[in-house]
Amino acid sequence: QEDESEEEPKLKYERLSNGVTEILQKDAASCMTVHEKFLALGTHYGKVYLLDVQGNITQKFDVSPVKINQISLDESGEHMGVCSEDGKVQVFGLYSAEEFHETFDCPIKIVAVHPQFVRSHFKQFVTGGKKLLLYERGWMNRWKPSVLHEGEGNIRNVKWRGHLIAWANNMGVKILDMISKQRITNVPRDDISLRPDMYPCSLCWKDNLTLIIGWGNSVKVCSVKERHANEMRDLPSRYVEIVFQFDTEFYISGLAPLCDQLVILSYVKEIAEKTEVECCARPRLDIVQPLPESCEEISSDALTVRGFQENECRDYHLEYSEGESLFYIISPRDVVVAKERDQDDHIDWLLEKKKYEEALMAAEISQKTIKKHKILDIGLAYINHLVESGEYDLAARKCQKILGKNTDLWEFEVYKFKEIGQLKAISRYLPRRDPILKPLIYEMVLHEFLESDYKGFATLIKEWPGDLYNNTIIVQAVMDHLKKDPQNRTLLRTLAELYTYDQRYGKALEIYLTLRHKDVFQLIHKHNLFSSIRDKIVLLMDFDSEKAVDMLLDNEDKISIDRVVEELENRPELQHVYLHKLFKRDHHKGQRYHEKQISLYAEYDRPNLLPFLRDSTHCPLEKALEICQQRNFVEETVYLLSRMGNSRSALKMIMEELQDVDKAIEFAKEQDDGELWEDLILYSIDKPPFITGLLNNIGTHVDPILLIHRIKEGMEIPNLRDSLVKILQDYNLQILLREGCKKILVADSLSLLKKMHRTQMKGVLVDEENICESCLSPILPSDASKSFNVVVFHCRHMFHKECLPVPNTVSSVQFCNICSAKHRGPGSAILEMKK
């Protein structure tokens, strides 16, 4: 077989050898039939050989001195029918003495035994020469022949399936129903120009009701169907419908079904290039998909059989084994077996076409069924292919999946990559956990990077766990390189990480601080290096004061506040940052430094000085006032004066220094001191802008009339009209608010009064179960005819009237002795029952 196309073949081929090779060296094959257990091969010298599926001879029969035309087996494989060119017909049991012999006066081309011949009531077979004869065993084991058909030339082929017999003669194909003994169809031959002996008809039953016919270059697929009862009349109970019909490019030598497809053996002729004479070419085996009027070619293979140049169409036969999808191509000098390709064959083809990715995927999907291939072998071949193709990164990536946990294979591949100078390619994919390779492997890769790629080296050190390699060796290698380039930040940072892996945190910390590296704080936290940074606080603060302060404050138990303040003594700006954040966290923790903080805030952070003075309860006010007055901090001085009780001086400072009437008014409002308002009015009375401000804001705190009466006549006051209108509007608003509140209050009072009245007007049930809360006897007398007086309070306590104390002369109101002995309460109101 030759197949140079990119499309994968559907079948694979091999010659049937062993005994077959010996037979065909001296003889020629004329026919063959296939049983699931063995093969039966007929030759031109009249021999019949039984073969196993490997082609070994298991039995030999000398039937005739001339060509064997056909061999037939029943379904059990226990009975065989043979016919030959000299007219001999034999039907016999392979494992019994049962036998039939008959010699006719003409060549017998076909014989077919009943599929169920092994059963006693199906002892039938047909033969065909010029007539189609049916032999049936009857009384006294005698065989009775009957003519089924004659008069249309020689019988060329016959196939028996179930209760249907199909045969071909010179005119066409007939089907006989053995149950009704009726012929149910006649399918005429299409091309009558072809000699029927040179281009014989091929018949094949796909199932009990589907017959495939191939003749010349025409294919018909016929379906036997039951006729409806109302259509019977004088017609057979069955009829045949041609469901598919199409022509092929070449002459048909054999047919076989393959699922819903067809396998066609074709006889091919071609024109020789040199002599331009028509000659026999290699036969073809095609798989086609039948369509109603055409077919679709699925695959086509040209077969190199021995002596194909001398063969004719009638010399080829196609037999098949139904259960195993095996197809046997028989020619005089060769027997070729075709079988469906399995997953191993598919993988073979993919590997041959260098489609390693697909081969690997196919092997993984079918790993339980493949026998010839191993996933690992395919994977290694794939890696080698990628390396040879220069796809080093992809090859390295595939190592992860293919090599898995096999350390020996990993190390072998690493050395292979080293030989071709591609250690960098595989470095990213080396296993780091389960499995772990020898330290030498990782060190070899690190040295490769260290010689040519510092950044790549640093990346590997960061990504790889420190226990993969000998840390000391790598540290020494890095230090050797630093001698040549001592300021290389990448190497220094990497060396710090190596020191960290080696638990030499002090050295790592020094490098990080020198580099001002962001990981310095993480390193300190992770490894609790607070004892190592006691004398490095200034360096940490210079690097990142925010992070440094947060870290120091979070770990006060490890580095005390006093130690930090002491270390920062010569750096007051950093000292302020630390103390400010400490104060924000807790106003009391750093109280001993509050006096110091006044100066620090005044020097470095005046906007936060006033909030500090307001929030601190440990700040010495005199010291703070002195500093603020020295620096002329008016707002802070005003606050301190007011806090020290000197509100008048504070107000005077606002008026004189700030000249801000709004702030002065706000200050007076905060203090809520009448004398301050008086001072503010006196100070503002000769300043028209101040008077405007007072008129706009004083209305809710001081009677505006006091201010208006003091304004000198003729003084021009800006926006006086608007200010007076605002005073009137504010007054009107106050009146409206009071009236609104009054209405709400009256409405609520009335609603509650009505509710109380309804509640107190409700009746209270008094029955025999109630008792007097004073004498504890039943509240109602046992004799209902007697008069009685009962007092029931709203708290539901009940008394006999005579059991209650006599009310005093001052107030005649009675109270429940239990609920309200002295004060008026829920039991004060009473209901009195008399009878």
mmCIF file of C-alpha atoms in Angstrom, residues 400 427-437 442 459-460 462-465 467-468:
data_model
loop_
_atom_site.group_PDB
_atom_site.id
_atom_site.type_symbol
_atom_site.label_atom_id
_atom_site.label_comp_id
_atom_site.label_asym_id
_atom_site.label_seq_id
_atom_site.Cartn_x
_atom_site.Cartn_y
_atom_site.Cartn_z
ATOM 1 C CA GLN A 400 6.343 19.681 33.063
ATOM 2 C CA SER A 427 14.687 27.126 34.198
ATOM 3 C CA ARG A 428 11.125 28.438 34.559
ATOM 4 C CA TYR A 429 9.646 24.957 34.398
ATOM 5 C CA LEU A 430 11.948 23.043 36.733
ATOM 6 C CA PRO A 431 10.016 21.300 39.552
ATOM 7 C CA ARG A 432 10.279 22.989 42.942
ATOM 8 C CA ARG A 433 8.187 20.634 45.042
ATOM 9 C CA ASP A 434 7.360 16.972 44.503
ATOM 10 C CA PRO A 435 9.706 16.126 42.991
ATOM 11 C CA ILE A 436 12.851 18.016 43.945
ATOM 12 C CA LEU A 437 15.928 17.451 41.798
ATOM 13 C CA TYR A 442 19.493 24.119 40.354
ATOM 14 C CA THR A 459 13.977 36.386 39.610
ATOM 15 C CA LEU A 460 14.934 32.738 40.155
ATOM 16 C CA LYS A 462 12.979 35.148 44.498
ATOM 17 C CA GLU A 463 10.816 32.382 43.020
ATOM 18 C CA TRP A 464 12.769 29.295 44.088
ATOM 19 C CA PRO A 465 12.645 28.062 47.693
ATOM 20 C CA ASP A 467 16.313 24.734 50.163
ATOM 21 C CA LEU A 468 16.609 23.718 46.502
#
